[in-house]
Amino acid sequence: MKKEDVRDLIVFQAVAEEHSFTRAAARVGLTQPTLSQIVSDLEQRMGVKLIARTTRSVRTTEAGQRLLETIQPAFSQISDQMKALADSGDTPSGKLRLTTTKHPALSMLLPALTVFGERHPGVKVEIVVDDAFTDIIAGGFDAGIRFGEHLEKDMIRVPIGPDVRAAVVASPDYVARHGTPHAPKELTFHNCINFLMPSLGGVFRWRFWENGRPFEVKVEGALTVNDGDVLVAAAAGGQGMAYIFEDHVYDLLASGRLVRCLEDWCPPFPGYYLYYPDRKQKTPALAALIDIISYRAAARKATKPYPAHSDEHQDGRSPA
């Protein structure tokens, strides 16, 4: 295999995984026209179309998908071994690529990285924030942070936070105008703000429990959003009722900008986990980050001013 063949396959993999020449160009550090020419040259040499391109989409053809499935594990294994060799010393070094959703990035990861950066200045960290569930192997990530209930069984999972509890909230003005629901079934009479979750492929159903048994309610309303901060702002602005994790809204509840409804009906959910593939060697850099973020999680759990709730919980999907 020639040197240019390896380069071309790396470019093809980036385009196939990103479904975008623009994002692939940023990923591999080349210009978009250069990437387009490389893929065209590769297709010409192989005598088969690998990427189907339209003005709106970029996708692999059947032949392209077969090639992608062949080179992904090979390149992943090579990358793992090179990284393991580079990080084989005791001192953390190299680069960490992490995927996470916004809330744990802000509340857990960034504070931990402040300490991590001071202790290990030789490590570069790349954070990709994405509400969709990301395949960390295909994406070339060292680790990810998500809710434990969403993780594959072959992942090593490290808890980095306690269970989180849901809250139904609204502004005082909204409650004054429309009243307070006393049971989930009364939500049909309210304007509820829906939350669009890419990881679920649709709108999140509000989850409650009664006598230890979970059930879901499909709510309706004039507004649907896909960002937690926008969801909270809309509720605080009086645009309807929202379903959100209580630690997102403690300050707003304490200040009176939001009030809580249906508190006795809201269940806890399994908290956040840092996870990584069990087949992938844990580098010193990743081990060091896990030590710091786990220590902070334990300290936060010991001092966290959360209300005391039952430890019993049912597995289920959770709001982002």
PDB file of C-alpha atoms in Angstrom:
ATOM      1  CA  MET A   1       0.000   0.000   0.000  1.00  0.00           C
ATOM      2  CA  LYS A   2       1.319   3.412  -0.973  1.00  0.00           C
ATOM      3  CA  LYS A   3       1.558   6.355   1.406  1.00  0.00           C
ATOM      4  CA  GLU A   4      -1.124   8.261  -0.493  1.00  0.00           C
ATOM      5  CA  ASP A   5      -3.483   5.284  -0.205  1.00  0.00           C
ATOM      6  CA  VAL A   6      -3.363   5.515   3.594  1.00  0.00           C
ATOM      7  CA  ARG A   7      -4.002   9.260   3.452  1.00  0.00           C
ATOM      8  CA  ASP A   8      -6.907   8.813   1.049  1.00  0.00           C
ATOM      9  CA  LEU A   9      -8.518   6.144   3.225  1.00  0.00           C
ATOM     10  CA  ILE A  10      -8.227   8.398   6.280  1.00  0.00           C
ATOM     11  CA  VAL A  11      -9.926  11.199   4.339  1.00  0.00           C
ATOM     12  CA  PHE A  12     -12.643   8.857   3.075  1.00  0.00           C
ATOM     13  CA  GLN A  13     -13.317   7.624   6.610  1.00  0.00           C
ATOM     14  CA  ALA A  14     -13.668  11.188   7.892  1.00  0.00           C
ATOM     15  CA  VAL A  15     -16.143  12.128   5.145  1.00  0.00           C
ATOM     16  CA  ALA A  16     -18.131   8.917   5.623  1.00  0.00           C
ATOM     17  CA  GLU A  17     -18.373   9.324   9.407  1.00  0.00           C
ATOM     18  CA  GLU A  18     -19.066  13.050   9.426  1.00  0.00           C
ATOM     19  CA  HIS A  19     -21.568  12.949   6.507  1.00  0.00           C
ATOM     20  CA  SER A  20     -20.131  16.322   5.558  1.00  0.00           C
ATOM     21  CA  PHE A  21     -17.107  17.489   3.583  1.00  0.00           C
ATOM     22  CA  THR A  22     -16.985  20.673   5.688  1.00  0.00           C
ATOM     23  CA  ARG A  23     -16.823  18.840   9.025  1.00  0.00           C
ATOM     24  CA  ALA A  24     -14.432  16.235   7.598  1.00  0.00           C
ATOM     25  CA  ALA A  25     -12.119  18.987   6.352  1.00  0.00           C
ATOM     26  CA  ALA A  26     -11.982  20.506   9.838  1.00  0.00           C
ATOM     27  CA  ARG A  27     -11.341  17.066  11.307  1.00  0.00           C
ATOM     28  CA  VAL A  28      -8.361  16.160   9.120  1.00  0.00           C
ATOM     29  CA  GLY A  29      -6.988  19.681   8.677  1.00  0.00           C
ATOM     30  CA  LEU A  30      -7.390  19.987   4.903  1.00  0.00           C
ATOM     31  CA  THR A  31      -9.508  22.237   2.720  1.00  0.00           C
ATOM     32  CA  GLN A  32     -12.902  21.099   1.464  1.00  0.00           C
ATOM     33  CA  PRO A  33     -11.872  21.157  -2.240  1.00  0.00           C
ATOM     34  CA  THR A  34      -8.803  19.072  -1.411  1.00  0.00           C
ATOM     35  CA  LEU A  35     -10.958  16.485   0.346  1.00  0.00           C
ATOM     36  CA  SER A  36     -13.375  16.354  -2.563  1.00  0.00           C
ATOM     37  CA  GLN A  37     -10.518  15.763  -5.004  1.00  0.00           C
ATOM     38  CA  ILE A  38      -8.968  13.061  -2.804  1.00  0.00           C
ATOM     39  CA  VAL A  39     -12.262  11.164  -2.602  1.00  0.00           C
ATOM     40  CA  SER A  40     -12.762  11.493  -6.359  1.00  0.00           C
ATOM     41  CA  ASP A  41      -9.234  10.178  -7.016  1.00  0.00           C
ATOM     42  CA  LEU A  42      -9.810   7.256  -4.664  1.00  0.00           C
ATOM     43  CA  GLU A  43     -13.074   6.386  -6.396  1.00  0.00           C
ATOM     44  CA  GLN A  44     -11.356   6.538  -9.777  1.00  0.00           C
ATOM     45  CA  ARG A  45      -8.520   4.246  -8.668  1.00  0.00           C
ATOM     46  CA  MET A  46     -10.955   1.746  -7.147  1.00  0.00           C
ATOM     47  CA  GLY A  47     -13.380   1.969 -10.053  1.00  0.00           C
ATOM     48  CA  VAL A  48     -16.439   2.303  -7.840  1.00  0.00           C
ATOM     49  CA  LYS A  49     -18.502   5.130  -6.354  1.00  0.00           C
ATOM     50  CA  LEU A  50     -17.900   5.399  -2.600  1.00  0.00           C
ATOM     51  CA  ILE A  51     -19.703   8.625  -1.620  1.00  0.00           C
ATOM     52  CA  ALA A  52     -23.121   9.736  -2.881  1.00  0.00           C
ATOM     53  CA  ARG A  53     -23.306  13.534  -2.832  1.00  0.00           C
ATOM     54  CA  THR A  54     -26.249  15.863  -3.257  1.00  0.00           C
ATOM     55  CA  THR A  55     -26.700  19.514  -2.350  1.00  0.00           C
ATOM     56  CA  ARG A  56     -28.329  18.416   0.902  1.00  0.00           C
ATOM     57  CA  SER A  57     -26.599  15.222   1.952  1.00  0.00           C
ATOM     58  CA  VAL A  58     -23.407  13.207   1.901  1.00  0.00           C
ATOM     59  CA  ARG A  59     -23.671   9.459   2.438  1.00  0.00           C
ATOM     60  CA  THR A  60     -21.798   6.289   1.656  1.00  0.00           C
ATOM     61  CA  THR A  61     -22.853   4.041  -1.167  1.00  0.00           C
ATOM     62  CA  GLU A  62     -23.159   0.310  -0.547  1.00  0.00           C
ATOM     63  CA  ALA A  63     -19.543  -0.149  -1.669  1.00  0.00           C
ATOM     64  CA  GLY A  64     -18.452   2.806   0.440  1.00  0.00           C
ATOM     65  CA  GLN A  65     -20.152   1.387   3.517  1.00  0.00           C
ATOM     66  CA  ARG A  66     -18.375  -1.953   3.044  1.00  0.00           C
ATOM     67  CA  LEU A  67     -15.043  -0.161   2.762  1.00  0.00           C
ATOM     68  CA  LEU A  68     -15.803   1.946   5.843  1.00  0.00           C
ATOM     69  CA  GLU A  69     -16.662  -1.114   7.914  1.00  0.00           C
ATOM     70  CA  THR A  70     -13.361  -2.682   6.842  1.00  0.00           C
ATOM     71  CA  ILE A  71     -11.044   0.219   7.627  1.00  0.00           C
ATOM     72  CA  GLN A  72     -12.692   1.491  10.844  1.00  0.00           C
ATOM     73  CA  PRO A  73     -11.501  -1.309  13.144  1.00  0.00           C
ATOM     74  CA  ALA A  74      -8.080  -1.395  11.481  1.00  0.00           C
ATOM     75  CA  PHE A  75      -7.446   2.331  11.909  1.00  0.00           C
ATOM     76  CA  SER A  76      -8.906   2.263  15.426  1.00  0.00           C
ATOM     77  CA  GLN A  77      -6.537  -0.512  16.463  1.00  0.00           C
ATOM     78  CA  ILE A  78      -3.537   1.295  14.964  1.00  0.00           C
ATOM     79  CA  SER A  79      -4.549   4.531  16.703  1.00  0.00           C
ATOM     80  CA  ASP A  80      -5.007   2.733  20.035  1.00  0.00           C
ATOM     81  CA  GLN A  81      -1.584   1.119  19.846  1.00  0.00           C
ATOM     82  CA  MET A  82       0.171   4.334  18.836  1.00  0.00           C
ATOM     83  CA  LYS A  83      -1.547   6.209  21.658  1.00  0.00           C
ATOM     84  CA  ALA A  84      -0.714   3.469  24.151  1.00  0.00           C
ATOM     85  CA  LEU A  85       2.948   3.566  23.122  1.00  0.00           C
ATOM     86  CA  ALA A  86       3.050   7.356  23.320  1.00  0.00           C
ATOM     87  CA  ASP A  87       1.433   7.306  26.753  1.00  0.00           C
ATOM     88  CA  SER A  88       3.242   4.244  28.062  1.00  0.00           C
ATOM     89  CA  GLY A  89       5.223   6.295  30.557  1.00  0.00           C
ATOM     90  CA  ASP A  90       3.984   7.139  34.039  1.00  0.00           C
ATOM     91  CA  THR A  91       3.499  10.829  33.256  1.00  0.00           C
ATOM     92  CA  PRO A  92       0.172  11.650  31.546  1.00  0.00           C
ATOM     93  CA  SER A  93       0.756  13.173  28.124  1.00  0.00           C
ATOM     94  CA  GLY A  94      -0.696  13.297  24.639  1.00  0.00           C
ATOM     95  CA  LYS A  95      -4.303  14.155  23.790  1.00  0.00           C
ATOM     96  CA  LEU A  96      -7.681  13.258  25.264  1.00  0.00           C
ATOM     97  CA  ARG A  97     -10.808  13.431  23.089  1.00  0.00           C
ATOM     98  CA  LEU A  98     -14.038  13.489  25.078  1.00  0.00           C
ATOM     99  CA  THR A  99     -17.693  13.535  24.043  1.00  0.00           C
ATOM    100  CA  THR A 100     -20.362  14.827  26.407  1.00  0.00           C
ATOM    101  CA  THR A 101     -23.661  16.662  26.617  1.00  0.00           C
ATOM    102  CA  LYS A 102     -23.751  20.302  27.690  1.00  0.00           C
ATOM    103  CA  HIS A 103     -24.859  20.001  31.321  1.00  0.00           C
ATOM    104  CA  PRO A 104     -22.135  17.627  32.580  1.00  0.00           C
ATOM    105  CA  ALA A 105     -19.599  19.532  30.477  1.00  0.00           C
ATOM    106  CA  LEU A 106     -20.380  22.722  32.384  1.00  0.00           C
ATOM    107  CA  SER A 107     -21.118  21.328  35.835  1.00  0.00           C
ATOM    108  CA  MET A 108     -18.614  18.460  36.088  1.00  0.00           C
ATOM    109  CA  LEU A 109     -16.057  18.252  33.308  1.00  0.00           C
ATOM    110  CA  LEU A 110     -14.820  21.852  33.058  1.00  0.00           C
ATOM    111  CA  PRO A 111     -14.297  22.257  36.840  1.00  0.00           C
ATOM    112  CA  ALA A 112     -12.385  18.961  36.891  1.00  0.00           C
ATOM    113  CA  LEU A 113     -10.264  20.050  33.919  1.00  0.00           C
ATOM    114  CA  THR A 114      -9.163  23.164  35.806  1.00  0.00           C
ATOM    115  CA  VAL A 115      -7.448  20.920  38.347  1.00  0.00           C
ATOM    116  CA  PHE A 116      -6.388  18.433  35.673  1.00  0.00           C
ATOM    117  CA  GLY A 117      -4.709  21.127  33.575  1.00  0.00           C
ATOM    118  CA  GLU A 118      -2.721  22.419  36.534  1.00  0.00           C
ATOM    119  CA  ARG A 119      -1.455  18.945  37.380  1.00  0.00           C
ATOM    120  CA  HIS A 120      -0.907  17.664  33.851  1.00  0.00           C
ATOM    121  CA  PRO A 121      -0.008  20.571  31.542  1.00  0.00           C
ATOM    122  CA  GLY A 122       1.378  18.143  28.966  1.00  0.00           C
ATOM    123  CA  VAL A 123      -2.070  16.796  28.093  1.00  0.00           C
ATOM    124  CA  LYS A 124      -4.249  18.474  25.470  1.00  0.00           C
ATOM    125  CA  VAL A 125      -8.003  17.956  25.843  1.00  0.00           C
ATOM    126  CA  GLU A 126     -10.629  18.155  23.099  1.00  0.00           C
ATOM    127  CA  ILE A 127     -14.285  18.307  24.174  1.00  0.00           C
ATOM    128  CA  VAL A 128     -17.089  17.682  21.690  1.00  0.00           C
ATOM    129  CA  VAL A 129     -20.531  18.641  23.051  1.00  0.00           C
ATOM    130  CA  ASP A 130     -23.348  16.730  21.393  1.00  0.00           C
ATOM    131  CA  ASP A 131     -26.792  15.817  22.735  1.00  0.00           C
ATOM    132  CA  ALA A 132     -27.011  12.847  20.380  1.00  0.00           C
ATOM    133  CA  PHE A 133     -25.604   9.566  21.643  1.00  0.00           C
ATOM    134  CA  THR A 134     -22.130   9.247  20.121  1.00  0.00           C
ATOM    135  CA  ASP A 135     -20.297   6.070  19.146  1.00  0.00           C
ATOM    136  CA  ILE A 136     -17.000   6.843  20.846  1.00  0.00           C
ATOM    137  CA  ILE A 137     -15.119   4.125  18.962  1.00  0.00           C
ATOM    138  CA  ALA A 138     -16.234   5.268  15.516  1.00  0.00           C
ATOM    139  CA  GLY A 139     -15.754   8.895  16.534  1.00  0.00           C
ATOM    140  CA  GLY A 140     -12.216   8.338  17.766  1.00  0.00           C
ATOM    141  CA  PHE A 141     -12.961   9.441  21.344  1.00  0.00           C
ATOM    142  CA  ASP A 142     -11.072   8.261  24.411  1.00  0.00           C
ATOM    143  CA  ALA A 143     -14.115   8.514  26.670  1.00  0.00           C
ATOM    144  CA  GLY A 144     -17.587   9.977  26.951  1.00  0.00           C
ATOM    145  CA  ILE A 145     -19.975  11.286  29.596  1.00  0.00           C
ATOM    146  CA  ARG A 146     -23.637  10.318  29.459  1.00  0.00           C
ATOM    147  CA  PHE A 147     -26.377   8.973  31.710  1.00  0.00           C
ATOM    148  CA  GLY A 148     -25.654   5.418  32.792  1.00  0.00           C
ATOM    149  CA  GLU A 149     -28.926   4.018  31.503  1.00  0.00           C
ATOM    150  CA  HIS A 150     -27.997   4.858  27.895  1.00  0.00           C
ATOM    151  CA  LEU A 151     -24.638   3.067  27.807  1.00  0.00           C
ATOM    152  CA  GLU A 152     -23.748  -0.159  26.042  1.00  0.00           C
ATOM    153  CA  LYS A 153     -22.918  -3.166  28.206  1.00  0.00           C
ATOM    154  CA  ASP A 154     -19.388  -3.480  26.825  1.00  0.00           C
ATOM    155  CA  MET A 155     -18.406  -0.063  28.192  1.00  0.00           C
ATOM    156  CA  ILE A 156     -16.474   0.441  31.411  1.00  0.00           C
ATOM    157  CA  ARG A 157     -18.554   2.904  33.419  1.00  0.00           C
ATOM    158  CA  VAL A 158     -17.287   5.191  36.181  1.00  0.00           C
ATOM    159  CA  PRO A 159     -19.993   7.024  38.187  1.00  0.00           C
ATOM    160  CA  ILE A 160     -19.196  10.719  38.442  1.00  0.00           C
ATOM    161  CA  GLY A 161     -22.370  11.987  40.065  1.00  0.00           C
ATOM    162  CA  PRO A 162     -25.324  10.949  42.211  1.00  0.00           C
ATOM    163  CA  ASP A 163     -28.761  10.055  40.910  1.00  0.00           C
ATOM    164  CA  VAL A 164     -30.598  13.103  39.625  1.00  0.00           C
ATOM    165  CA  ARG A 165     -34.245  13.923  40.195  1.00  0.00           C
ATOM    166  CA  ALA A 166     -36.697  15.370  37.724  1.00  0.00           C
ATOM    167  CA  ALA A 167     -38.768  18.495  38.344  1.00  0.00           C
ATOM    168  CA  VAL A 168     -41.857  19.948  36.697  1.00  0.00           C
ATOM    169  CA  VAL A 169     -41.534  23.731  36.833  1.00  0.00           C
ATOM    170  CA  ALA A 170     -43.334  26.847  35.682  1.00  0.00           C
ATOM    171  CA  SER A 171     -43.184  30.576  36.329  1.00  0.00           C
ATOM    172  CA  PRO A 172     -45.329  32.054  39.129  1.00  0.00           C
ATOM    173  CA  ASP A 173     -47.177  34.079  36.501  1.00  0.00           C
ATOM    174  CA  TYR A 174     -48.047  30.955  34.512  1.00  0.00           C
ATOM    175  CA  VAL A 175     -49.320  29.171  37.633  1.00  0.00           C
ATOM    176  CA  ALA A 176     -51.347  32.239  38.642  1.00  0.00           C
ATOM    177  CA  ARG A 177     -53.016  32.284  35.211  1.00  0.00           C
ATOM    178  CA  HIS A 178     -53.485  28.564  34.646  1.00  0.00           C
ATOM    179  CA  GLY A 179     -53.399  26.921  38.059  1.00  0.00           C
ATOM    180  CA  THR A 180     -51.262  24.124  39.487  1.00  0.00           C
ATOM    181  CA  PRO A 181     -51.678  20.513  38.309  1.00  0.00           C
ATOM    182  CA  HIS A 182     -52.148  18.056  41.180  1.00  0.00           C
ATOM    183  CA  ALA A 183     -51.640  14.875  39.138  1.00  0.00           C
ATOM    184  CA  PRO A 184     -49.879  14.132  35.830  1.00  0.00           C
ATOM    185  CA  LYS A 185     -53.193  13.521  34.075  1.00  0.00           C
ATOM    186  CA  GLU A 186     -54.041  17.198  34.586  1.00  0.00           C
ATOM    187  CA  LEU A 187     -51.129  18.178  32.320  1.00  0.00           C
ATOM    188  CA  THR A 188     -53.512  17.740  29.380  1.00  0.00           C
ATOM    189  CA  PHE A 189     -55.029  21.082  30.445  1.00  0.00           C
ATOM    190  CA  HIS A 190     -51.658  22.860  30.406  1.00  0.00           C
ATOM    191  CA  ASN A 191     -49.301  24.305  27.825  1.00  0.00           C
ATOM    192  CA  CYS A 192     -46.230  22.070  28.224  1.00  0.00           C
ATOM    193  CA  ILE A 193     -42.856  22.760  26.609  1.00  0.00           C
ATOM    194  CA  ASN A 194     -41.668  19.658  24.794  1.00  0.00           C
ATOM    195  CA  PHE A 195     -38.006  18.650  24.633  1.00  0.00           C
ATOM    196  CA  LEU A 196     -36.560  17.153  21.447  1.00  0.00           C
ATOM    197  CA  MET A 197     -33.890  14.535  22.173  1.00  0.00           C
ATOM    198  CA  PRO A 198     -31.716  13.402  19.234  1.00  0.00           C
ATOM    199  CA  SER A 199     -30.644  10.324  21.198  1.00  0.00           C
ATOM    200  CA  LEU A 200     -34.280   9.196  21.350  1.00  0.00           C
ATOM    201  CA  GLY A 201     -35.103  10.205  17.810  1.00  0.00           C
ATOM    202  CA  GLY A 202     -38.034  12.329  18.917  1.00  0.00           C
ATOM    203  CA  VAL A 203     -39.770  14.178  21.740  1.00  0.00           C
ATOM    204  CA  PHE A 204     -39.077  13.118  25.321  1.00  0.00           C
ATOM    205  CA  ARG A 205     -42.084  11.763  27.209  1.00  0.00           C
ATOM    206  CA  TRP A 206     -42.446  13.103  30.746  1.00  0.00           C
ATOM    207  CA  ARG A 207     -41.760  10.342  33.236  1.00  0.00           C
ATOM    208  CA  PHE A 208     -43.475   9.970  36.609  1.00  0.00           C
ATOM    209  CA  TRP A 209     -44.041   7.276  39.166  1.00  0.00           C
ATOM    210  CA  GLU A 210     -46.788   6.221  41.544  1.00  0.00           C
ATOM    211  CA  ASN A 211     -46.379   3.634  44.282  1.00  0.00           C
ATOM    212  CA  GLY A 212     -42.918   2.811  42.945  1.00  0.00           C
ATOM    213  CA  ARG A 213     -44.158   2.123  39.419  1.00  0.00           C
ATOM    214  CA  PRO A 214     -42.996   4.322  36.527  1.00  0.00           C
ATOM    215  CA  PHE A 215     -45.247   5.623  33.780  1.00  0.00           C
ATOM    216  CA  GLU A 216     -44.878   8.133  30.963  1.00  0.00           C
ATOM    217  CA  VAL A 217     -47.071  11.012  29.844  1.00  0.00           C
ATOM    218  CA  LYS A 218     -47.039  12.509  26.369  1.00  0.00           C
ATOM    219  CA  VAL A 219     -47.592  16.227  26.822  1.00  0.00           C
ATOM    220  CA  GLU A 220     -48.658  18.852  24.316  1.00  0.00           C
ATOM    221  CA  GLY A 221     -47.862  22.522  23.945  1.00  0.00           C
ATOM    222  CA  ALA A 222     -47.063  25.337  21.563  1.00  0.00           C
ATOM    223  CA  LEU A 223     -43.284  25.164  21.984  1.00  0.00           C
ATOM    224  CA  THR A 224     -40.668  22.443  21.369  1.00  0.00           C
ATOM    225  CA  VAL A 225     -36.942  22.994  22.008  1.00  0.00           C
ATOM    226  CA  ASN A 226     -33.768  20.901  21.900  1.00  0.00           C
ATOM    227  CA  ASP A 227     -31.613  22.748  24.427  1.00  0.00           C
ATOM    228  CA  GLY A 228     -31.892  22.617  28.224  1.00  0.00           C
ATOM    229  CA  ASP A 229     -30.981  26.269  28.749  1.00  0.00           C
ATOM    230  CA  VAL A 230     -33.632  27.362  26.263  1.00  0.00           C
ATOM    231  CA  LEU A 231     -36.148  25.067  27.964  1.00  0.00           C
ATOM    232  CA  VAL A 232     -35.514  26.662  31.367  1.00  0.00           C
ATOM    233  CA  ALA A 233     -35.567  30.195  29.945  1.00  0.00           C
ATOM    234  CA  ALA A 234     -38.889  29.529  28.218  1.00  0.00           C
ATOM    235  CA  ALA A 235     -40.437  28.219  31.431  1.00  0.00           C
ATOM    236  CA  ALA A 236     -39.098  31.166  33.446  1.00  0.00           C
ATOM    237  CA  GLY A 237     -40.539  33.473  30.800  1.00  0.00           C
ATOM    238  CA  GLY A 238     -44.022  32.090  31.356  1.00  0.00           C
ATOM    239  CA  GLN A 239     -44.321  30.155  28.095  1.00  0.00           C
ATOM    240  CA  GLY A 240     -45.444  26.929  29.757  1.00  0.00           C
ATOM    241  CA  MET A 241     -44.522  24.082  32.054  1.00  0.00           C
ATOM    242  CA  ALA A 242     -41.157  22.302  31.692  1.00  0.00           C
ATOM    243  CA  TYR A 243     -39.729  18.949  32.763  1.00  0.00           C
ATOM    244  CA  ILE A 244     -36.063  19.291  33.707  1.00  0.00           C
ATOM    245  CA  PHE A 245     -33.525  17.940  36.174  1.00  0.00           C
ATOM    246  CA  GLU A 246     -33.820  19.760  39.482  1.00  0.00           C
ATOM    247  CA  ASP A 247     -30.136  20.702  39.647  1.00  0.00           C
ATOM    248  CA  HIS A 248     -30.654  22.760  36.467  1.00  0.00           C
ATOM    249  CA  VAL A 249     -33.126  25.024  38.249  1.00  0.00           C
ATOM    250  CA  TYR A 250     -32.158  25.236  41.942  1.00  0.00           C
ATOM    251  CA  ASP A 251     -31.188  28.898  41.709  1.00  0.00           C
ATOM    252  CA  LEU A 252     -34.384  29.828  39.859  1.00  0.00           C
ATOM    253  CA  LEU A 253     -36.499  27.914  42.386  1.00  0.00           C
ATOM    254  CA  ALA A 254     -34.679  29.559  45.288  1.00  0.00           C
ATOM    255  CA  SER A 255     -35.153  33.028  43.792  1.00  0.00           C
ATOM    256  CA  GLY A 256     -38.836  32.430  43.091  1.00  0.00           C
ATOM    257  CA  ARG A 257     -38.552  32.821  39.310  1.00  0.00           C
ATOM    258  CA  LEU A 258     -39.781  29.237  38.986  1.00  0.00           C
ATOM    259  CA  VAL A 259     -42.136  27.181  41.139  1.00  0.00           C
ATOM    260  CA  ARG A 260     -42.273  23.425  41.340  1.00  0.00           C
ATOM    261  CA  CYS A 261     -45.280  21.226  40.585  1.00  0.00           C
ATOM    262  CA  LEU A 262     -46.005  17.504  40.979  1.00  0.00           C
ATOM    263  CA  GLU A 263     -42.948  17.041  43.197  1.00  0.00           C
ATOM    264  CA  ASP A 264     -44.207  13.816  44.782  1.00  0.00           C
ATOM    265  CA  TRP A 265     -44.677  12.288  41.333  1.00  0.00           C
ATOM    266  CA  CYS A 266     -41.161  12.965  40.003  1.00  0.00           C
ATOM    267  CA  PRO A 267     -38.670  10.072  40.039  1.00  0.00           C
ATOM    268  CA  PRO A 268     -34.886  10.016  40.330  1.00  0.00           C
ATOM    269  CA  PHE A 269     -32.769   8.892  37.375  1.00  0.00           C
ATOM    270  CA  PRO A 270     -29.342   7.209  37.302  1.00  0.00           C
ATOM    271  CA  GLY A 271     -26.705   9.924  37.234  1.00  0.00           C
ATOM    272  CA  TYR A 272     -23.825  10.676  34.894  1.00  0.00           C
ATOM    273  CA  TYR A 273     -21.059   8.218  34.082  1.00  0.00           C
ATOM    274  CA  LEU A 274     -17.708   8.589  32.389  1.00  0.00           C
ATOM    275  CA  TYR A 275     -17.332   5.600  30.085  1.00  0.00           C
ATOM    276  CA  TYR A 276     -14.785   4.094  27.717  1.00  0.00           C
ATOM    277  CA  PRO A 277     -14.461   0.853  25.717  1.00  0.00           C
ATOM    278  CA  ASP A 278     -13.304  -2.145  27.704  1.00  0.00           C
ATOM    279  CA  ARG A 279     -11.094  -3.259  24.806  1.00  0.00           C
ATOM    280  CA  LYS A 280      -9.231   0.027  24.807  1.00  0.00           C
ATOM    281  CA  GLN A 281      -6.207   0.442  27.064  1.00  0.00           C
ATOM    282  CA  LYS A 282      -6.743   3.167  29.629  1.00  0.00           C
ATOM    283  CA  THR A 283      -3.920   5.657  29.142  1.00  0.00           C
ATOM    284  CA  PRO A 284      -2.265   7.488  32.059  1.00  0.00           C
ATOM    285  CA  ALA A 285      -3.968  10.701  30.904  1.00  0.00           C
ATOM    286  CA  LEU A 286      -7.443   9.154  31.014  1.00  0.00           C
ATOM    287  CA  ALA A 287      -6.681   7.452  34.346  1.00  0.00           C
ATOM    288  CA  ALA A 288      -5.610  10.800  35.805  1.00  0.00           C
ATOM    289  CA  LEU A 289      -8.796  12.514  34.614  1.00  0.00           C
ATOM    290  CA  ILE A 290     -10.929   9.715  36.064  1.00  0.00           C
ATOM    291  CA  ASP A 291      -9.182  10.062  39.439  1.00  0.00           C
ATOM    292  CA  ILE A 292      -9.849  13.807  39.561  1.00  0.00           C
ATOM    293  CA  ILE A 293     -13.440  13.774  38.346  1.00  0.00           C
ATOM    294  CA  SER A 294     -14.331  10.828  40.611  1.00  0.00           C
ATOM    295  CA  TYR A 295     -12.830  12.572  43.639  1.00  0.00           C
ATOM    296  CA  ARG A 296     -14.778  15.741  42.879  1.00  0.00           C
ATOM    297  CA  ALA A 297     -17.960  13.706  42.417  1.00  0.00           C
ATOM    298  CA  ALA A 298     -17.522  12.051  45.809  1.00  0.00           C
ATOM    299  CA  ALA A 299     -16.892  15.408  47.478  1.00  0.00           C
ATOM    300  CA  ARG A 300     -19.887  16.964  45.731  1.00  0.00           C
ATOM    301  CA  LYS A 301     -22.144  14.075  46.754  1.00  0.00           C
ATOM    302  CA  ALA A 302     -21.083  14.465  50.383  1.00  0.00           C
ATOM    303  CA  THR A 303     -21.841  18.199  50.461  1.00  0.00           C
ATOM    304  CA  LYS A 304     -24.561  18.553  47.817  1.00  0.00           C
ATOM    305  CA  PRO A 305     -27.571  20.524  49.110  1.00  0.00           C
ATOM    306  CA  TYR A 306     -30.075  18.278  47.386  1.00  0.00           C
ATOM    307  CA  PRO A 307     -33.291  17.428  49.201  1.00  0.00           C
ATOM    308  CA  ALA A 308     -33.319  13.916  50.625  1.00  0.00           C
ATOM    309  CA  HIS A 309     -35.260  11.483  48.465  1.00  0.00           C
ATOM    310  CA  SER A 310     -35.760   7.750  48.409  1.00  0.00           C
ATOM    311  CA  ASP A 311     -32.835   5.803  46.926  1.00  0.00           C
ATOM    312  CA  GLU A 312     -35.307   3.564  45.122  1.00  0.00           C
ATOM    313  CA  HIS A 313     -35.555   4.243  41.415  1.00  0.00           C
ATOM    314  CA  GLN A 314     -36.696   2.607  38.262  1.00  0.00           C
ATOM    315  CA  ASP A 315     -34.605   2.441  35.115  1.00  0.00           C
ATOM    316  CA  GLY A 316     -35.918   4.641  32.343  1.00  0.00           C
ATOM    317  CA  ARG A 317     -35.137   7.320  29.827  1.00  0.00           C
ATOM    318  CA  SER A 318     -34.272  10.717  31.100  1.00  0.00           C
ATOM    319  CA  PRO A 319     -34.463  14.324  29.959  1.00  0.00           C
ATOM    320  CA  ALA A 320     -31.262  15.900  28.651  1.00  0.00           C
TER     321      ALA A 320
END
